[in-house]
Amino acid sequence: MKKHVMNLIKSIVFVGITVGVLVVLCVMFTPKTSDLEGGMTNPNARGFYGEPKNSIDILVLGDSNAYCAYSPMVIWDKYGVPSYVAAEGNQTIVGAEKLMNEVLKCQNPKLLIFDVNMLWSGNRNIQRVEDCVNSMIQCDVPVVNYHDRWKNMSLKDCFKKKNYTFRSTTRGQRLSRCVKPYVGDDKMEETEDKDGIPFVTRFFFEKLLRECNDKGIEVLLIETPTATSWTYARHTAMEEYAEEKGLTFIDFNTLTGKNAIDWNADTKDGGMHMNVYGAKKVTDYLGKYISKNYSFENKKADSAYSDWSKDCSDYKKYVKKKKIYIEPDESGNGVDKGDAVIEN
């Protein structure tokens, strides 16, 4: 009996020490600044930390489609509403939900615009489960996500207080003036087929929706234009789901007339992502819809937002191909590396 008790005590002590070491390592490896130099993953997606507290009214979540297709500066220029694109390439629904919780630590958005493309990420359900588990581990155990930081860390950096002040001049958008037309088949031809939301991503997405409801955040679902991954079968499934949940769903792949995407001019990489011209078209449409269906204060006259007007001016110069430098970084802050942007 005593031997069993001793073994139990040893096991408890071992677990306690292991957990303690893991906690210390997580504190040590967590970036202390929110910029690239501090080791932050995708700092452009986390520039909301550097914005004044509770200053962002609209939050956009999604994958790379979202950060290419939504322009906070267009919304600011026309409506004076501050918004932020907290989107990451190859984002999972778990990663998006965790990122939203990060946003809510310092911001209080009234509207969430959610790009639904990530709900179909992965080819098989087992892969989707693995991706979601990996996202949980990376988000909840920082030492896993930031283990490579040891190469540039100093002892002083390990335990100093966080100072998350990095600000994205594009408020999360990735800009590109590159034009590469889409030349593939039209996947939006009407069909009776239906590609339902995979049960794994649906489970976590509904968790996110409940959190938004608890926080009083309204949700608008969109599918930004992409000719390579989206299909009419997914469009049908998403329409039915949105109706079931009482949510609005805007699919930019089905718009016609002047709102339709020009796949010869509006994509930067052959149909996968929007360039700045396609993004302006998408955001113009969204802005009109938001102005008609939601109520937001125009904050252009508020001196606390004076930097938004300056950054918006730089954005417009960039779109017009004037000489303007918007500093890029490895995780896509500002502009594509291959884009021709030169300093004055």
Coordinates of N, CA, C and O in Angstrom, one line a residue, residues 71-247:
S71 N -10.5 46.0 -47.7 CA -9.7 47.2 -47.5 C -10.2 48.1 -46.4 O -11.2 48.8 -46.6
P72 N -9.6 48.1 -45.2 CA -10.1 49.0 -44.2 C -10.0 50.4 -44.6 O -10.8 51.3 -44.1
M73 N -9.1 50.8 -45.5 CA -8.9 52.2 -45.9 C -10.0 52.6 -46.8 O -10.4 53.8 -46.8
V74 N -10.6 51.7 -47.5 CA -11.8 52.1 -48.4 C -13.0 52.4 -47.5 O -13.7 53.4 -47.7
I75 N -13.2 51.6 -46.5 CA -14.3 51.8 -45.5 C -14.1 53.1 -44.8 O -15.0 53.9 -44.5
W76 N -12.8 53.4 -44.4 CA -12.5 54.6 -43.6 C -12.7 55.8 -44.5 O -13.3 56.8 -44.1
D77 N -12.3 55.8 -45.7 CA -12.3 56.9 -46.7 C -13.8 57.3 -46.9 O -14.1 58.5 -47.0
K78 N -14.7 56.3 -47.1 CA -16.0 56.6 -47.5 C -17.0 56.8 -46.3 O -18.0 57.6 -46.4
Y79 N -16.7 56.1 -45.2 CA -17.7 56.1 -44.1 C -17.1 56.5 -42.7 O -17.8 56.7 -41.8
G80 N -15.7 56.7 -42.6 CA -15.1 57.0 -41.4 C -15.3 56.0 -40.3 O -15.3 56.3 -39.1
V81 N -15.4 54.7 -40.7 CA -15.6 53.6 -39.7 C -14.3 52.9 -39.6 O -13.8 52.3 -40.6
P82 N -13.7 52.7 -38.4 CA -12.4 52.0 -38.3 C -12.7 50.5 -38.2 O -13.5 50.0 -37.5
S83 N -12.0 49.8 -39.1 CA -12.1 48.3 -39.1 C -10.7 47.7 -39.2 O -9.7 48.4 -39.5
Y84 N -10.7 46.4 -39.0 CA -9.4 45.7 -38.9 C -9.5 44.3 -39.5 O -10.5 43.6 -39.2
V85 N -8.5 43.9 -40.4 CA -8.5 42.5 -40.9 C -7.6 41.7 -40.1 O -6.3 41.7 -40.3
A86 N -8.1 40.9 -39.2 CA -7.2 40.0 -38.4 C -7.3 38.6 -39.1 O -8.0 37.7 -38.6
A87 N -6.6 38.5 -40.2 CA -6.7 37.3 -41.0 C -5.3 36.8 -41.2 O -4.3 37.5 -41.2
E88 N -5.2 35.4 -41.4 CA -3.9 34.8 -41.6 C -4.0 33.8 -42.7 O -5.0 33.1 -42.9
G89 N -2.9 33.6 -43.4 CA -2.9 32.6 -44.5 C -3.1 31.2 -43.9 O -2.6 30.9 -42.8
N90 N -3.9 30.3 -44.6 CA -4.2 29.0 -44.2 C -4.8 28.9 -42.8 O -4.5 28.0 -42.0
Q91 N -5.5 29.9 -42.5 CA -6.2 30.0 -41.2 C -7.2 28.8 -41.0 O -7.8 28.4 -41.9
T92 N -7.2 28.3 -39.7 CA -8.2 27.3 -39.4 C -9.3 28.0 -38.6 O -9.1 29.1 -38.0
I93 N -10.5 27.3 -38.5 CA -11.6 27.9 -37.7 C -11.2 28.1 -36.2 O -11.5 29.0 -35.6
V94 N -10.4 27.1 -35.7 CA -9.9 27.2 -34.3 C -9.0 28.4 -34.2 O -9.1 29.2 -33.2
G95 N -8.1 28.6 -35.1 CA -7.2 29.7 -35.1 C -7.9 31.0 -35.2 O -7.5 32.0 -34.5
A96 N -9.0 31.1 -36.0 CA -9.8 32.3 -36.1 C -10.5 32.6 -34.8 O -10.5 33.8 -34.4
E97 N -11.0 31.6 -34.2 CA -11.7 31.8 -32.9 C -10.8 32.3 -31.8 O -11.1 33.2 -31.0
K98 N -9.6 31.7 -31.8 CA -8.6 32.1 -30.8 C -8.1 33.5 -31.1 O -7.9 34.3 -30.2
L99 N -8.0 33.9 -32.4 CA -7.6 35.2 -32.7 C -8.6 36.2 -32.3 O -8.3 37.4 -31.9
M100 N -9.9 35.9 -32.5 CA -11.0 36.8 -32.1 C -10.9 37.0 -30.6 O -11.1 38.2 -30.1
N101 N -10.6 36.0 -29.8 CA -10.5 36.2 -28.4 C -9.3 37.1 -28.0 O -9.4 37.8 -27.1
E102 N -8.2 37.1 -28.9 CA -7.1 38.0 -28.7 C -7.6 39.4 -28.9 O -7.3 40.4 -28.2
V103 N -8.4 39.6 -30.0 CA -8.9 40.9 -30.3 C -9.8 41.5 -29.2 O -9.7 42.7 -28.8
L104 N -10.6 40.6 -28.6 CA -11.5 41.1 -27.6 C -10.8 41.4 -26.2 O -11.5 42.0 -25.4
K105 N -9.5 41.2 -26.1 CA -8.8 41.6 -25.0 C -8.5 43.1 -25.0 O -8.3 43.7 -23.9
C106 N -8.6 43.7 -26.2 CA -8.3 45.1 -26.3 C -9.2 45.9 -27.2 O -9.2 47.1 -27.2
Q107 N -10.1 45.2 -27.9 CA -11.1 45.9 -28.8 C -12.5 45.4 -28.5 O -12.7 44.3 -27.9
N108 N -13.4 46.2 -28.9 CA -14.8 45.8 -28.7 C -15.6 46.0 -30.0 O -16.5 46.9 -30.1
P109 N -15.4 45.2 -31.0 CA -16.0 45.4 -32.3 C -17.5 45.1 -32.2 O -18.0 44.3 -31.4
K110 N -18.3 45.9 -33.0 CA -19.7 45.7 -33.0 C -20.2 44.8 -34.1 O -21.3 44.2 -34.0
L111 N -19.3 44.6 -35.1 CA -19.7 43.7 -36.2 C -18.5 42.9 -36.6 O -17.4 43.3 -36.7
L112 N -18.8 41.6 -36.8 CA -17.8 40.6 -37.3 C -18.1 40.3 -38.7 O -19.2 39.8 -39.0
I113 N -17.2 40.5 -39.6 CA -17.4 40.0 -41.0 C -16.5 38.8 -41.1 O -15.3 38.8 -41.0
F114 N -17.2 37.7 -41.4 CA -16.4 36.4 -41.4 C -16.4 35.8 -42.8 O -17.4 35.6 -43.4
D115 N -15.2 35.6 -43.3 CA -15.0 35.0 -44.6 C -15.1 33.4 -44.4 O -14.3 32.8 -43.7
V116 N -16.1 32.8 -45.0 CA -16.4 31.4 -44.8 C -15.5 30.4 -45.5 O -15.6 29.2 -45.3
N117 N -14.6 30.9 -46.3 CA -13.7 30.0 -47.1 C -13.0 29.0 -46.2 O -12.9 27.8 -46.6
M118 N -12.6 29.4 -45.0 CA -11.8 28.5 -44.2 C -12.6 27.3 -43.7 O -12.0 26.3 -43.2
L119 N -13.9 27.4 -43.7 CA -14.7 26.3 -43.2 C -14.6 25.0 -44.0 O -14.9 23.9 -43.6
W120 N -14.0 25.1 -45.2 CA -13.8 24.0 -46.1 C -12.3 23.7 -46.2 O -11.9 22.9 -47.1
S121 N -11.5 24.2 -45.4 CA -10.0 24.0 -45.5 C -9.7 22.5 -45.2 O -10.4 21.9 -44.4
G122 N -8.7 22.0 -45.9 CA -8.4 20.6 -45.7 C -9.2 19.7 -46.7 O -10.3 20.0 -47.1
N123 N -8.6 18.5 -47.0 CA -9.2 17.6 -48.0 C -10.0 16.5 -47.3 O -10.9 16.0 -48.0
R124 N -9.7 16.2 -46.1 CA -10.4 15.1 -45.4 C -10.7 15.5 -44.0 O -10.1 16.3 -43.4
N125 N -11.8 14.9 -43.4 CA -12.1 15.2 -42.0 C -11.0 14.9 -41.0 O -10.8 15.7 -40.1
I126 N -10.3 13.9 -41.2 CA -9.2 13.6 -40.3 C -8.1 14.6 -40.4 O -7.5 15.0 -39.3
Q127 N -7.9 15.2 -41.6 CA -6.9 16.3 -41.7 C -7.4 17.5 -41.0 O -6.7 18.3 -40.3
R128 N -8.7 17.8 -41.1 CA -9.3 19.0 -40.5 C -9.2 18.8 -38.9 O -9.0 19.8 -38.3
V129 N -9.4 17.6 -38.4 CA -9.3 17.4 -37.0 C -7.9 17.7 -36.6 O -7.6 18.4 -35.6
E130 N -6.9 17.2 -37.3 CA -5.5 17.4 -37.0 C -5.1 18.9 -37.0 O -4.4 19.4 -36.2
D131 N -5.6 19.6 -38.1 CA -5.4 21.0 -38.2 C -5.9 21.8 -37.0 O -5.3 22.7 -36.5
C132 N -7.1 21.4 -36.6 CA -7.8 22.1 -35.4 C -7.0 21.8 -34.1 O -6.8 22.7 -33.3
V133 N -6.6 20.6 -33.9 CA -5.8 20.2 -32.7 C -4.5 21.0 -32.7 O -4.1 21.5 -31.7
N134 N -3.8 21.0 -33.9 CA -2.5 21.7 -34.0 C -2.7 23.2 -33.7 O -1.9 23.8 -33.0
S135 N -3.8 23.8 -34.2 CA -4.1 25.2 -33.9 C -4.3 25.5 -32.4 O -3.8 26.5 -31.8
M136 N -5.0 24.5 -31.7 CA -5.2 24.7 -30.3 C -3.9 24.6 -29.5 O -3.7 25.5 -28.6
I137 N -3.1 23.7 -29.9 CA -1.8 23.6 -29.2 C -0.9 24.8 -29.4 O -0.3 25.4 -28.5
Q138 N -0.8 25.3 -30.7 CA 0.0 26.5 -31.0 C -0.5 27.7 -30.3 O 0.3 28.5 -29.8
C139 N -1.9 27.8 -30.2 CA -2.4 29.0 -29.5 C -2.3 29.0 -28.0 O -2.0 30.0 -27.3
D140 N -2.5 27.8 -27.4 CA -2.6 27.7 -26.0 C -1.3 27.3 -25.3 O -1.1 27.5 -24.1
V141 N -0.3 26.8 -26.1 CA 1.0 26.5 -25.6 C 2.0 27.3 -26.5 O 2.6 26.7 -27.4
P142 N 2.3 28.5 -26.1 CA 3.1 29.4 -27.0 C 4.5 28.9 -27.3 O 5.0 29.2 -28.3
V143 N 5.1 28.1 -26.4 CA 6.4 27.6 -26.6 C 6.4 26.7 -27.9 O 7.5 26.6 -28.5
V144 N 5.3 26.1 -28.2 CA 5.3 25.2 -29.4 C 5.3 26.1 -30.7 O 6.0 25.9 -31.6
N145 N 4.5 27.2 -30.6 CA 4.5 28.1 -31.8 C 5.7 28.9 -31.9 O 6.2 29.2 -33.1
Y146 N 6.4 29.3 -30.8 CA 7.5 30.2 -30.9 C 8.8 29.5 -30.4 O 9.7 30.2 -30.0
H147 N 8.9 28.2 -30.6 CA 10.1 27.5 -30.1 C 11.4 28.0 -30.9 O 12.5 27.9 -30.3
D148 N 11.2 28.5 -32.1 CA 12.4 28.9 -32.8 C 13.0 30.2 -32.3 O 14.1 30.7 -32.8
R149 N 12.3 30.9 -31.4 CA 12.8 32.2 -30.9 C 14.1 32.1 -30.1 O 14.8 33.1 -29.9
W150 N 14.4 30.9 -29.7 CA 15.7 30.7 -28.9 C 16.9 31.3 -29.6 O 17.9 31.7 -29.0
K151 N 16.8 31.2 -31.0 CA 18.0 31.7 -31.8 C 18.3 33.1 -31.6 O 19.5 33.5 -31.7
N152 N 17.3 33.9 -31.3 CA 17.5 35.4 -31.2 C 17.2 36.0 -29.8 O 17.2 37.2 -29.6
M153 N 16.8 35.1 -28.9 CA 16.4 35.5 -27.5 C 17.6 35.8 -26.6 O 18.7 35.2 -26.7
S154 N 17.4 36.8 -25.7 CA 18.3 37.1 -24.7 C 17.6 36.8 -23.4 O 16.4 36.7 -23.3
L155 N 18.4 36.6 -22.3 CA 17.8 36.4 -21.0 C 16.9 37.5 -20.6 O 15.8 37.3 -20.0
K156 N 17.3 38.7 -20.9 CA 16.5 39.9 -20.6 C 15.1 39.9 -21.3 O 14.1 40.3 -20.7
D157 N 15.1 39.3 -22.5 CA 13.9 39.3 -23.2 C 12.9 38.3 -22.7 O 11.7 38.3 -23.0
C158 N 13.4 37.3 -22.0 CA 12.5 36.2 -21.5 C 11.4 36.6 -20.6 O 10.3 36.0 -20.7
F159 N 11.7 37.5 -19.7 CA 10.7 37.8 -18.6 C 10.2 39.2 -18.6 O 9.6 39.6 -17.6
K160 N 10.6 40.0 -19.6 CA 10.2 41.4 -19.5 C 8.7 41.5 -19.9 O 8.1 40.6 -20.5
K161 N 8.1 42.6 -19.5 CA 6.7 42.9 -19.7 C 6.3 43.0 -21.2 O 7.1 43.6 -22.0
K162 N 5.2 42.5 -21.6 CA 4.7 42.7 -23.0 C 4.5 44.1 -23.3 O 4.0 44.9 -22.5
N163 N 4.9 44.5 -24.5 CA 4.7 45.9 -25.0 C 4.2 45.8 -26.5 O 5.0 46.0 -27.4
Y164 N 2.9 45.5 -26.6 CA 2.3 45.3 -28.0 C 1.8 46.6 -28.6 O 0.7 47.0 -28.4
T165 N 2.7 47.2 -29.3 CA 2.4 48.6 -29.8 C 2.5 48.6 -31.4 O 2.2 49.7 -31.9
F166 N 2.9 47.6 -32.0 CA 3.0 47.6 -33.5 C 1.7 47.9 -34.1 O 0.6 47.4 -33.8
R167 N 1.7 48.8 -35.1 CA 0.5 49.2 -35.9 C 0.7 48.9 -37.4 O 1.8 49.3 -37.9
S168 N -0.3 48.4 -38.0 CA -0.2 48.1 -39.4 C -0.8 49.3 -40.2 O -1.9 49.7 -39.9
T169 N -0.1 49.9 -41.1 CA -0.6 51.1 -41.8 C -1.7 50.7 -42.7 O -2.5 51.6 -43.1
T170 N -1.8 49.4 -43.1 CA -3.0 49.0 -43.9 C -4.1 48.4 -43.1 O -5.1 47.9 -43.7
R171 N -3.9 48.3 -41.8 CA -4.9 47.7 -40.8 C -5.2 46.3 -41.2 O -6.4 45.8 -41.2
G172 N -4.2 45.6 -41.6 CA -4.3 44.1 -41.8 C -4.4 43.7 -43.3 O -4.2 42.5 -43.6
Q173 N -4.7 44.7 -44.2 CA -4.8 44.3 -45.6 C -3.4 44.0 -46.2 O -2.5 44.7 -45.9
R174 N -3.4 43.1 -47.1 CA -2.1 42.9 -47.9 C -2.4 43.4 -49.3 O -3.3 43.0 -50.0
L175 N -1.6 44.4 -49.6 CA -1.7 45.1 -50.9 C -0.9 44.5 -52.0 O 0.2 44.1 -51.8
S176 N -1.5 44.5 -53.2 CA -0.7 44.1 -54.4 C -1.4 44.8 -55.6 O -2.6 44.8 -55.8
R177 N -0.5 45.4 -56.5 CA -1.0 45.9 -57.7 C -0.7 45.0 -58.9 O -1.0 45.3 -60.0
C178 N -0.2 43.8 -58.6 CA 0.0 42.8 -59.6 C -1.3 42.3 -60.2 O -2.3 42.3 -59.6
V179 N -1.2 42.0 -61.5 CA -2.4 41.6 -62.3 C -2.0 40.3 -63.0 O -1.1 40.3 -63.8
K180 N -2.7 39.2 -62.6 CA -2.5 37.9 -63.3 C -3.9 37.3 -63.5 O -4.5 36.8 -62.5
P181 N -4.4 37.2 -64.7 CA -5.8 36.8 -65.0 C -6.0 35.3 -64.6 O -5.0 34.5 -64.6
Y182 N -7.2 35.0 -64.3 CA -7.6 33.6 -64.2 C -8.1 33.0 -65.5 O -8.9 33.6 -66.2
V183 N -7.6 31.8 -65.8 CA -7.9 31.3 -67.2 C -8.5 29.9 -67.0 O -8.6 29.1 -68.0
G184 N -8.9 29.5 -65.8 CA -9.5 28.1 -65.6 C -11.0 28.1 -65.9 O -11.6 29.0 -66.4
D185 N -11.5 26.9 -65.5 CA -13.0 26.7 -65.7 C -13.8 27.5 -64.7 O -13.3 27.9 -63.6
D186 N -15.0 27.7 -65.1 CA -16.0 28.4 -64.2 C -16.6 27.4 -63.2 O -17.4 26.6 -63.6
K187 N -16.2 27.6 -61.9 CA -16.8 26.7 -60.9 C -18.1 27.1 -60.3 O -18.6 26.5 -59.4
M188 N -18.6 28.3 -60.8 CA -19.8 28.8 -60.3 C -21.0 28.6 -61.2 O -22.1 29.2 -61.1
E189 N -20.9 27.7 -62.1 CA -22.0 27.3 -62.9 C -23.0 26.5 -62.0 O -22.7 25.7 -61.2
E190 N -24.3 26.9 -62.2 CA -25.3 26.4 -61.3 C -25.4 24.8 -61.4 O -25.3 24.3 -62.5
T191 N -25.6 24.2 -60.3 CA -25.7 22.8 -60.2 C -26.5 22.4 -59.0 O -26.7 23.2 -58.1
E192 N -27.1 21.2 -59.0 CA -27.9 20.8 -57.9 C -27.1 20.1 -56.8 O -27.6 19.8 -55.7
D193 N -25.8 20.0 -57.0 CA -24.9 19.4 -56.0 C -24.7 20.3 -54.8 O -24.9 21.6 -54.9
K194 N -24.5 19.7 -53.7 CA -24.3 20.5 -52.4 C -23.1 20.0 -51.6 O -23.1 18.8 -51.4
D195 N -22.2 20.8 -51.3 CA -21.0 20.5 -50.6 C -21.1 21.0 -49.2 O -20.7 22.2 -48.9
G196 N -21.7 20.3 -48.3 CA -22.0 20.8 -46.9 C -20.8 21.1 -46.1 O -19.7 20.6 -46.3
I197 N -21.0 22.0 -45.1 CA -19.9 22.4 -44.2 C -19.4 21.2 -43.4 O -20.2 20.5 -42.8
P198 N -18.2 20.8 -43.5 CA -17.7 19.7 -42.7 C -18.0 19.8 -41.2 O -18.0 20.9 -40.7
F199 N -18.3 18.6 -40.6 CA -18.9 18.7 -39.3 C -17.8 19.2 -38.3 O -18.2 19.8 -37.3
V200 N -16.5 19.0 -38.5 CA -15.5 19.5 -37.6 C -15.5 21.0 -37.6 O -15.5 21.6 -36.5
T201 N -15.4 21.6 -38.7 CA -15.3 23.1 -38.8 C -16.7 23.7 -38.4 O -16.7 24.8 -37.8
R202 N -17.7 23.0 -38.7 CA -19.1 23.5 -38.3 C -19.2 23.6 -36.8 O -19.7 24.5 -36.2
F203 N -18.7 22.6 -36.1 CA -18.7 22.5 -34.6 C -18.0 23.7 -34.0 O -18.6 24.4 -33.1
F204 N -16.8 24.0 -34.5 CA -16.0 25.2 -33.9 C -16.6 26.5 -34.4 O -16.5 27.5 -33.6
F205 N -17.1 26.5 -35.6 CA -17.7 27.8 -36.1 C -18.9 28.2 -35.2 O -19.1 29.3 -34.9
E206 N -19.8 27.2 -34.9 CA -20.9 27.5 -34.1 C -20.5 27.9 -32.6 O -21.2 28.7 -32.0
K207 N -19.4 27.5 -32.2 CA -18.8 27.9 -30.9 C -18.5 29.4 -31.0 O -18.8 30.2 -30.1
L208 N -17.9 29.8 -32.2 CA -17.6 31.2 -32.4 C -18.8 32.1 -32.5 O -18.9 33.2 -31.9
L209 N -19.9 31.5 -33.1 CA -21.1 32.3 -33.3 C -21.8 32.5 -31.9 O -22.3 33.6 -31.6
R210 N -21.7 31.5 -31.0 CA -22.3 31.7 -29.7 C -21.5 32.7 -28.9 O -22.1 33.5 -28.1
E211 N -20.2 32.7 -29.1 CA -19.4 33.7 -28.4 C -19.7 35.2 -28.8 O -19.8 36.1 -28.0
C212 N -19.9 35.3 -30.1 CA -20.3 36.6 -30.7 C -21.7 37.0 -30.1 O -21.9 38.2 -29.8
N213 N -22.6 36.1 -30.1 CA -23.9 36.4 -29.5 C -23.8 36.8 -28.1 O -24.5 37.7 -27.6
D214 N -23.0 36.1 -27.3 CA -22.8 36.5 -25.9 C -22.2 37.9 -25.7 O -22.5 38.6 -24.7
K215 N -21.4 38.3 -26.6 CA -20.7 39.6 -26.6 C -21.5 40.7 -27.3 O -21.1 41.8 -27.3
G216 N -22.6 40.3 -27.9 CA -23.5 41.3 -28.6 C -22.8 41.8 -29.9 O -23.1 42.9 -30.3
I217 N -22.0 40.9 -30.5 CA -21.4 41.2 -31.8 C -22.2 40.6 -32.9 O -22.5 39.4 -32.9
E218 N -22.6 41.5 -33.8 CA -23.4 41.0 -35.0 C -22.4 40.3 -36.0 O -21.3 40.7 -36.0
V219 N -23.0 39.4 -36.7 CA -22.1 38.6 -37.6 C -22.6 38.7 -39.1 O -23.8 38.5 -39.3
L220 N -21.8 39.0 -40.0 CA -22.1 39.0 -41.4 C -21.1 38.1 -42.1 O -19.9 38.1 -42.0
L221 N -21.7 37.1 -42.8 CA -20.9 36.1 -43.5 C -20.7 36.5 -45.0 O -21.6 37.0 -45.6
I222 N -19.5 36.3 -45.4 CA -19.1 36.6 -46.8 C -18.2 35.5 -47.4 O -17.6 34.8 -46.6
E223 N -18.2 35.4 -48.7 CA -17.2 34.6 -49.4 C -16.6 35.5 -50.3 O -17.2 36.0 -51.3
T224 N -15.3 35.9 -50.1 CA -14.6 36.8 -50.9 C -14.3 36.1 -52.3 O -14.3 34.9 -52.3
P225 N -14.1 36.8 -53.3 CA -13.9 36.2 -54.6 C -12.7 35.3 -54.7 O -11.6 35.7 -54.4
T226 N -12.9 34.1 -55.2 CA -11.8 33.2 -55.5 C -12.3 32.2 -56.5 O -13.3 31.5 -56.3
A227 N -11.6 32.2 -57.6 CA -12.0 31.3 -58.7 C -11.4 29.9 -58.6 O -11.8 29.0 -59.3
T228 N -10.5 29.7 -57.7 CA -9.8 28.4 -57.6 C -10.3 27.5 -56.6 O -10.2 26.3 -56.7
S229 N -10.8 28.0 -55.4 CA -11.2 27.0 -54.4 C -12.7 27.0 -54.1 O -13.2 26.0 -53.5
W230 N -13.5 28.0 -54.5 CA -14.9 28.1 -54.2 C -15.7 27.5 -55.3 O -15.3 27.5 -56.5
T231 N -16.9 26.9 -55.0 CA -17.7 26.2 -56.0 C -19.2 26.6 -55.7 O -19.5 27.0 -54.6
Y232 N -20.0 26.3 -56.7 CA -21.4 26.6 -56.6 C -22.0 25.6 -55.5 O -23.0 26.0 -54.8
A233 N -21.5 24.4 -55.4 CA -22.0 23.5 -54.4 C -21.8 24.0 -53.0 O -22.6 23.8 -52.1
R234 N -20.7 24.7 -52.8 CA -20.4 25.2 -51.5 C -21.3 26.5 -51.2 O -21.8 26.7 -50.1
H235 N -21.5 27.2 -52.3 CA -22.4 28.4 -52.2 C -23.8 28.0 -51.8 O -24.4 28.6 -50.9
T236 N -24.3 26.9 -52.4 CA -25.7 26.4 -52.0 C -25.7 26.0 -50.6 O -26.7 26.3 -49.8
A237 N -24.7 25.3 -50.1 CA -24.7 24.8 -48.7 C -24.6 26.0 -47.8 O -25.3 26.0 -46.7
M238 N -23.8 27.0 -48.1 CA -23.6 28.1 -47.2 C -24.9 29.0 -47.2 O -25.3 29.5 -46.1
E239 N -25.6 29.1 -48.3 CA -26.8 29.8 -48.3 C -27.9 29.2 -47.4 O -28.6 29.8 -46.6
E240 N -28.0 27.8 -47.5 CA -28.9 27.1 -46.6 C -28.6 27.2 -45.1 O -29.4 27.4 -44.3
Y241 N -27.3 27.2 -44.8 CA -26.8 27.3 -43.4 C -27.1 28.7 -42.9 O -27.6 28.8 -41.8
A242 N -26.8 29.7 -43.7 CA -27.1 31.1 -43.2 C -28.5 31.3 -43.0 O -28.9 31.9 -42.0
E243 N -29.4 30.8 -43.8 CA -30.8 30.9 -43.6 C -31.3 30.2 -42.4 O -32.1 30.7 -41.6
E244 N -30.7 29.0 -42.1 CA -31.0 28.2 -40.9 C -30.6 29.0 -39.7 O -31.4 29.0 -38.7
K245 N -29.5 29.8 -39.7 CA -29.0 30.5 -38.5 C -29.6 31.9 -38.5 O -29.3 32.7 -37.5
G246 N -30.3 32.4 -39.5 CA -30.8 33.7 -39.5 C -29.7 34.7 -39.7 O -29.8 35.9 -39.2
L247 N -28.7 34.4 -40.5 CA -27.6 35.3 -40.8 C -27.6 35.7 -42.3 O -28.1 35.0 -43.1

